[in-house]
Amino acid sequence: MTSPAPASALTQDELKAQVGRAALAHVVKGEIVGVGTGSTVNKFIDALATIKGDIRGAVSSSVASTERLHALGIPVFDSNEVEELAVYIDGADEIDGRGYMIKGGGAALTREKIVAAQSRRFVCIADSSKRVNTLGGFPLPVEVIPMAAQRVVRQFARLGGMAQVREKDGVALVTDNGQHIIDVTGLRITDPLGFESEVNQWPGVVTVGVFAHQRANVCLLGTPSGVQTLRFD
Ligand code: 5RP
């Protein structure tokens, strides 16, 4: 007989699986659940498949999540078919002590913000490496209309940020919405609400990856000693 690995030996992947399973407790039976994007959410989708008979289906925030949901037999609804969702479950690249986040490492930030906005609660699932005091250590993703990219890069330079267009296979990455992503380093975002409002109104910006107006209500944080629940409301 083998004994379980000590908690401290949990890998980042196992921490993600742990919070993915823990998020099932926040899924409302008989309802449609909002589903984010990323490696942590993939663990949640796998867990969700074990209770798929208890939910009506999902609204998805990306082509990748939709494909995974479909592969596991979970019905996917268009966001326009659903007025309000009880809960949205998604990961984050950074989360601070007030539930404000940086998201978009997986380039799905715009659809993520749309589904978050139509949900009554945002449950963030993340491993403990994502918890920060001040947002900005992770390069901030911003989805832009391609013709505005260099202008937005120059606007960030005026704020002290260094921005570059994200590439995949040597060419500019194209999002699910047909747009580009710029990633901005060198920022320290001390006023996430004001920063999000300002950048979102720059011409050509589709969405900035600061989630302050759509912050998390709860964060399930995977730590070596178990899942820690952080509440922000
Ligand atoms: C995708 C996202 C993800 O939630 C974020 O990048 C975290 O991903 P992961 O769970 O793979 O660390 O915002 O656009």
mmCIF file of C-alpha atoms and ligand atoms in Angstrom:
data_model
loop_
_atom_site.group_PDB
_atom_site.id
_atom_site.type_symbol
_atom_site.label_atom_id
_atom_site.label_comp_id
_atom_site.label_asym_id
_atom_site.label_seq_id
_atom_site.Cartn_x
_atom_site.Cartn_y
_atom_site.Cartn_z
ATOM 1 C CA MET A 1 0.000 0.000 0.000
ATOM 2 C CA THR A 2 1.333 3.476 -0.854
ATOM 3 C CA SER A 3 0.753 6.420 1.442
ATOM 4 C CA PRO A 4 -0.433 9.772 -0.015
ATOM 5 C CA ALA A 5 2.272 12.276 -0.986
ATOM 6 C CA PRO A 6 2.900 14.875 1.741
ATOM 7 C CA ALA A 7 0.952 18.070 1.048
ATOM 8 C CA SER A 8 4.178 20.030 0.588
ATOM 9 C CA ALA A 9 5.036 17.786 -2.383
ATOM 10 C CA LEU A 10 1.980 18.880 -4.356
ATOM 11 C CA THR A 11 2.905 20.164 -7.796
ATOM 12 C CA GLN A 12 1.406 23.309 -9.289
ATOM 13 C CA ASP A 13 -0.677 21.045 -11.512
ATOM 14 C CA GLU A 14 -2.066 19.221 -8.468
ATOM 15 C CA LEU A 15 -2.837 22.528 -6.748
ATOM 16 C CA LYS A 16 -4.819 23.556 -9.842
ATOM 17 C CA ALA A 17 -6.705 20.236 -9.814
ATOM 18 C CA GLN A 18 -7.481 20.749 -6.129
ATOM 19 C CA VAL A 19 -9.096 24.160 -6.650
ATOM 20 C CA GLY A 20 -10.822 22.940 -9.823
ATOM 21 C CA ARG A 21 -12.575 20.277 -7.751
ATOM 22 C CA ALA A 22 -13.259 22.687 -4.874
ATOM 23 C CA ALA A 23 -15.076 25.031 -7.267
ATOM 24 C CA LEU A 24 -17.813 22.415 -7.748
ATOM 25 C CA ALA A 25 -19.214 23.487 -4.368
ATOM 26 C CA HIS A 26 -20.016 26.896 -5.929
ATOM 27 C CA VAL A 27 -21.882 25.507 -8.944
ATOM 28 C CA VAL A 28 -25.627 25.996 -8.609
ATOM 29 C CA LYS A 29 -27.599 22.866 -9.443
ATOM 30 C CA GLY A 30 -30.104 23.145 -12.278
ATOM 31 C CA GLU A 31 -28.420 26.287 -13.643
ATOM 32 C CA ILE A 32 -26.036 27.279 -16.423
ATOM 33 C CA VAL A 33 -22.507 27.981 -15.201
ATOM 34 C CA GLY A 34 -20.071 30.544 -16.612
ATOM 35 C CA VAL A 35 -16.745 28.941 -17.511
ATOM 36 C CA GLY A 36 -13.426 30.744 -17.936
ATOM 37 C CA THR A 37 -10.255 29.747 -19.744
ATOM 38 C CA GLY A 38 -6.829 28.348 -18.896
ATOM 39 C CA SER A 39 -5.033 25.401 -17.351
ATOM 40 C CA THR A 40 -6.759 25.803 -13.952
ATOM 41 C CA VAL A 41 -10.171 26.069 -15.592
ATOM 42 C CA ASN A 42 -9.384 22.935 -17.597
ATOM 43 C CA LYS A 43 -9.177 21.092 -14.255
ATOM 44 C CA PHE A 44 -12.510 22.630 -13.280
ATOM 45 C CA ILE A 45 -14.109 21.542 -16.569
ATOM 46 C CA ASP A 46 -12.866 17.986 -15.986
ATOM 47 C CA ALA A 47 -14.419 18.053 -12.500
ATOM 48 C CA LEU A 48 -17.626 19.630 -13.850
ATOM 49 C CA ALA A 49 -18.050 16.653 -16.181
ATOM 50 C CA THR A 50 -18.536 14.438 -13.108
ATOM 51 C CA ILE A 51 -21.683 16.397 -12.159
ATOM 52 C CA LYS A 52 -22.863 17.327 -15.643
ATOM 53 C CA GLY A 53 -26.271 15.727 -14.996
ATOM 54 C CA ASP A 54 -26.875 18.338 -12.281
ATOM 55 C CA ILE A 55 -26.445 21.430 -14.485
ATOM 56 C CA ARG A 56 -28.124 22.698 -17.641
ATOM 57 C CA GLY A 57 -24.824 23.550 -19.288
ATOM 58 C CA ALA A 58 -22.261 26.306 -19.588
ATOM 59 C CA VAL A 59 -21.539 29.670 -21.160
ATOM 60 C CA SER A 60 -17.933 29.560 -22.275
ATOM 61 C CA SER A 61 -15.319 32.326 -22.525
ATOM 62 C CA SER A 62 -13.199 30.864 -25.340
ATOM 63 C CA VAL A 63 -13.084 28.485 -28.253
ATOM 64 C CA ALA A 64 -10.647 26.293 -26.284
ATOM 65 C CA SER A 65 -12.997 25.948 -23.288
ATOM 66 C CA THR A 66 -15.972 25.348 -25.581
ATOM 67 C CA GLU A 67 -14.123 22.499 -27.278
ATOM 68 C CA ARG A 68 -13.234 20.921 -23.933
ATOM 69 C CA LEU A 69 -16.808 21.276 -22.617
ATOM 70 C CA HIS A 70 -18.213 19.725 -25.789
ATOM 71 C CA ALA A 71 -15.699 16.868 -25.685
ATOM 72 C CA LEU A 72 -16.930 16.038 -22.166
ATOM 73 C CA GLY A 73 -20.605 16.188 -23.163
ATOM 74 C CA ILE A 74 -21.476 19.473 -21.439
ATOM 75 C CA PRO A 75 -23.921 21.641 -23.458
ATOM 76 C CA VAL A 76 -22.611 25.120 -24.300
ATOM 77 C CA PHE A 77 -24.989 28.075 -24.618
ATOM 78 C CA ASP A 78 -24.317 31.304 -26.507
ATOM 79 C CA SER A 79 -23.966 34.181 -24.017
ATOM 80 C CA ASN A 80 -26.774 36.003 -25.858
ATOM 81 C CA GLU A 81 -29.191 33.192 -25.014
ATOM 82 C CA VAL A 82 -28.738 33.726 -21.276
ATOM 83 C CA GLU A 83 -29.596 36.885 -19.376
ATOM 84 C CA GLU A 84 -27.852 36.175 -16.094
ATOM 85 C CA LEU A 85 -25.634 33.471 -14.667
ATOM 86 C CA ALA A 86 -25.462 32.581 -10.983
ATOM 87 C CA VAL A 87 -21.727 32.059 -11.012
ATOM 88 C CA TYR A 88 -18.654 32.448 -13.181
ATOM 89 C CA ILE A 89 -15.600 30.289 -12.456
ATOM 90 C CA ASP A 90 -12.246 31.378 -13.856
ATOM 91 C CA GLY A 91 -8.532 31.537 -13.146
ATOM 92 C CA ALA A 92 -6.279 34.580 -12.875
ATOM 93 C CA ASP A 93 -2.712 35.581 -13.585
ATOM 94 C CA GLU A 94 -2.622 37.734 -10.451
ATOM 95 C CA ILE A 95 -5.113 38.442 -7.671
ATOM 96 C CA ASP A 96 -4.675 40.996 -4.897
ATOM 97 C CA GLY A 97 -6.121 41.272 -1.406
ATOM 98 C CA ARG A 98 -9.280 43.008 -2.664
ATOM 99 C CA GLY A 99 -10.182 40.476 -5.372
ATOM 100 C CA TYR A 100 -8.844 42.653 -8.198
ATOM 101 C CA MET A 101 -7.100 40.611 -10.872
ATOM 102 C CA ILE A 102 -4.914 40.613 -13.935
ATOM 103 C CA LYS A 103 -6.227 38.172 -16.526
ATOM 104 C CA GLY A 104 -5.594 37.415 -20.168
ATOM 105 C CA GLY A 105 -2.490 35.244 -20.085
ATOM 106 C CA GLY A 106 -4.499 32.879 -22.266
ATOM 107 C CA ALA A 107 -5.648 35.739 -24.545
ATOM 108 C CA ALA A 108 -9.321 35.211 -23.649
ATOM 109 C CA LEU A 109 -9.755 38.351 -21.525
ATOM 110 C CA THR A 110 -12.518 40.055 -23.522
ATOM 111 C CA ARG A 111 -14.884 37.100 -23.546
ATOM 112 C CA GLU A 112 -13.940 36.380 -19.939
ATOM 113 C CA LYS A 113 -14.978 39.884 -18.934
ATOM 114 C CA ILE A 114 -18.242 39.571 -20.848
ATOM 115 C CA VAL A 115 -19.215 36.324 -19.103
ATOM 116 C CA ALA A 116 -18.039 37.682 -15.743
ATOM 117 C CA ALA A 117 -20.227 40.758 -16.262
ATOM 118 C CA GLN A 118 -23.334 38.659 -16.818
ATOM 119 C CA SER A 119 -22.689 36.607 -13.671
ATOM 120 C CA ARG A 120 -23.857 37.415 -10.153
ATOM 121 C CA ARG A 121 -20.676 35.998 -8.583
ATOM 122 C CA PHE A 122 -17.086 35.511 -9.741
ATOM 123 C CA VAL A 123 -15.270 32.595 -8.156
ATOM 124 C CA CYS A 124 -11.566 32.776 -8.927
ATOM 125 C CA ILE A 125 -9.561 29.545 -8.816
ATOM 126 C CA ALA A 126 -5.802 29.844 -8.609
ATOM 127 C CA ASP A 127 -2.697 28.347 -7.112
ATOM 128 C CA SER A 128 -1.009 30.375 -4.394
ATOM 129 C CA SER A 129 1.674 31.753 -6.763
ATOM 130 C CA LYS A 130 -1.032 34.083 -8.182
ATOM 131 C CA ARG A 131 -1.673 35.964 -4.932
ATOM 132 C CA VAL A 132 0.088 39.359 -4.955
ATOM 133 C CA ASN A 133 -0.030 42.568 -2.944
ATOM 134 C CA THR A 134 -0.005 44.931 -5.935
ATOM 135 C CA LEU A 135 -1.014 44.092 -9.514
ATOM 136 C CA GLY A 136 1.526 44.562 -12.293
ATOM 137 C CA GLY A 137 4.241 41.959 -11.829
ATOM 138 C CA PHE A 138 2.608 39.789 -14.486
ATOM 139 C CA PRO A 139 2.773 41.414 -17.957
ATOM 140 C CA LEU A 140 -0.602 43.087 -18.394
ATOM 141 C CA PRO A 141 -2.497 41.734 -21.439
ATOM 142 C CA VAL A 142 -4.521 44.232 -23.460
ATOM 143 C CA GLU A 143 -6.644 43.193 -26.459
ATOM 144 C CA VAL A 144 -6.393 45.796 -29.211
ATOM 145 C CA ILE A 145 -7.659 46.360 -32.713
ATOM 146 C CA PRO A 146 -4.532 45.735 -34.827
ATOM 147 C CA MET A 147 -4.430 49.210 -36.431
ATOM 148 C CA ALA A 148 -4.232 50.796 -32.963
ATOM 149 C CA ALA A 149 -1.498 48.540 -31.556
ATOM 150 C CA GLN A 150 1.508 50.858 -31.901
ATOM 151 C CA ARG A 151 -0.434 53.886 -30.705
ATOM 152 C CA VAL A 152 -1.464 51.968 -27.577
ATOM 153 C CA VAL A 153 2.157 50.835 -27.101
ATOM 154 C CA ARG A 154 3.201 54.533 -27.117
ATOM 155 C CA GLN A 155 0.434 55.454 -24.654
ATOM 156 C CA PHE A 156 1.696 52.828 -22.209
ATOM 157 C CA ALA A 157 5.262 54.152 -22.627
ATOM 158 C CA ARG A 158 3.993 57.512 -21.301
ATOM 159 C CA LEU A 159 2.809 55.662 -18.160
ATOM 160 C CA GLY A 160 6.225 54.008 -17.784
ATOM 161 C CA GLY A 161 5.146 50.683 -19.281
ATOM 162 C CA MET A 162 6.975 48.669 -21.908
ATOM 163 C CA ALA A 163 4.517 47.050 -24.279
ATOM 164 C CA GLN A 164 4.916 44.571 -27.080
ATOM 165 C CA VAL A 165 2.612 42.712 -29.413
ATOM 166 C CA ARG A 166 2.224 39.064 -28.364
ATOM 167 C CA GLU A 167 3.422 36.618 -30.981
ATOM 168 C CA LYS A 168 2.729 32.983 -31.744
ATOM 169 C CA ASP A 169 4.910 31.063 -34.185
ATOM 170 C CA GLY A 170 6.686 34.299 -35.151
ATOM 171 C CA VAL A 171 3.584 36.294 -36.071
ATOM 172 C CA ALA A 172 1.142 38.417 -34.086
ATOM 173 C CA LEU A 173 -1.227 36.200 -32.131
ATOM 174 C CA VAL A 174 -4.850 36.499 -33.276
ATOM 175 C CA THR A 175 -7.495 36.195 -30.557
ATOM 176 C CA ASP A 176 -10.851 34.389 -30.799
ATOM 177 C CA ASN A 177 -12.223 37.844 -31.689
ATOM 178 C CA GLY A 178 -9.763 38.398 -34.569
ATOM 179 C CA GLN A 179 -7.751 41.022 -32.654
ATOM 180 C CA HIS A 180 -4.215 41.295 -31.248
ATOM 181 C CA ILE A 181 -2.817 41.267 -27.691
ATOM 182 C CA ILE A 182 -0.175 43.566 -26.322
ATOM 183 C CA ASP A 183 1.609 42.650 -23.079
ATOM 184 C CA VAL A 184 2.781 45.474 -20.831
ATOM 185 C CA THR A 185 5.565 45.192 -18.257
ATOM 186 C CA GLY A 186 6.871 47.757 -15.767
ATOM 187 C CA LEU A 187 3.486 48.826 -14.367
ATOM 188 C CA ARG A 188 2.511 49.002 -10.722
ATOM 189 C CA ILE A 189 -1.282 49.217 -10.643
ATOM 190 C CA THR A 190 -2.234 50.797 -7.327
ATOM 191 C CA ASP A 191 -5.690 52.001 -8.431
ATOM 192 C CA PRO A 192 -7.106 49.067 -10.441
ATOM 193 C CA LEU A 193 -10.605 50.592 -10.791
ATOM 194 C CA GLY A 194 -9.324 53.925 -12.127
ATOM 195 C CA PHE A 195 -6.683 52.286 -14.315
ATOM 196 C CA GLU A 196 -9.211 49.907 -15.901
ATOM 197 C CA SER A 197 -11.623 52.761 -16.615
ATOM 198 C CA GLU A 198 -8.904 54.912 -18.159
ATOM 199 C CA VAL A 199 -7.262 52.334 -20.424
ATOM 200 C CA ASN A 200 -10.600 50.923 -21.571
ATOM 201 C CA GLN A 201 -11.490 54.249 -23.167
ATOM 202 C CA TRP A 202 -8.295 54.589 -25.248
ATOM 203 C CA PRO A 203 -9.235 54.351 -28.923
ATOM 204 C CA GLY A 204 -8.547 50.861 -30.275
ATOM 205 C CA VAL A 205 -8.461 49.115 -26.895
ATOM 206 C CA VAL A 206 -10.985 46.282 -26.880
ATOM 207 C CA THR A 207 -10.380 45.252 -23.258
ATOM 208 C CA VAL A 208 -7.653 45.769 -20.690
ATOM 209 C CA GLY A 209 -6.788 42.709 -18.622
ATOM 210 C CA VAL A 210 -7.384 44.420 -15.269
ATOM 211 C CA PHE A 211 -10.533 42.927 -13.747
ATOM 212 C CA ALA A 212 -11.494 45.490 -11.116
ATOM 213 C CA HIS A 213 -15.062 46.335 -12.135
ATOM 214 C CA GLN A 214 -15.530 42.577 -12.564
ATOM 215 C CA ARG A 215 -13.480 41.548 -9.539
ATOM 216 C CA ALA A 216 -13.677 38.209 -7.763
ATOM 217 C CA ASN A 217 -16.174 37.717 -4.952
ATOM 218 C CA VAL A 218 -14.300 34.653 -3.729
ATOM 219 C CA CYS A 219 -10.915 33.120 -4.480
ATOM 220 C CA LEU A 220 -10.193 29.437 -3.937
ATOM 221 C CA LEU A 221 -6.444 29.448 -3.519
ATOM 222 C CA GLY A 222 -4.534 26.188 -3.824
ATOM 223 C CA THR A 223 -1.827 26.044 -1.161
ATOM 224 C CA PRO A 224 0.425 23.189 -0.026
ATOM 225 C CA SER A 225 -1.726 22.896 3.105
ATOM 226 C CA GLY A 226 -5.034 22.766 1.224
ATOM 227 C CA VAL A 227 -7.568 25.060 -0.417
ATOM 228 C CA GLN A 228 -7.776 28.452 1.245
ATOM 229 C CA THR A 229 -10.986 30.462 0.698
ATOM 230 C CA LEU A 230 -10.528 34.240 0.378
ATOM 231 C CA ARG A 231 -13.752 36.251 0.494
ATOM 232 C CA PHE A 232 -13.959 39.783 -0.880
ATOM 233 C CA ASP A 233 -17.593 40.672 -0.134
HETATM 234 C C1 5RP B 1 -6.917 33.367 -19.784
HETATM 235 C C2 5RP B 1 -6.837 33.778 -18.372
HETATM 236 C C3 5RP B 1 -6.507 32.722 -17.360
HETATM 237 O O1 5RP B 1 -7.509 32.680 -16.412
HETATM 238 C C4 5RP B 1 -5.205 33.050 -16.716
HETATM 239 O O2 5RP B 1 -4.228 33.240 -17.733
HETATM 240 C C5 5RP B 1 -4.742 31.951 -15.770
HETATM 241 O O3 5RP B 1 -4.444 30.807 -16.508
HETATM 242 P P1 5RP B 1 -3.884 29.479 -15.841
HETATM 243 O O4 5RP B 1 -4.988 28.887 -15.049
HETATM 244 O O5 5RP B 1 -3.471 28.639 -17.023
HETATM 245 O O6 5RP B 1 -2.695 29.858 -14.994
HETATM 246 O O7 5RP B 1 -7.033 34.902 -17.997
HETATM 247 O O8 5RP B 1 -7.114 34.464 -20.629
#
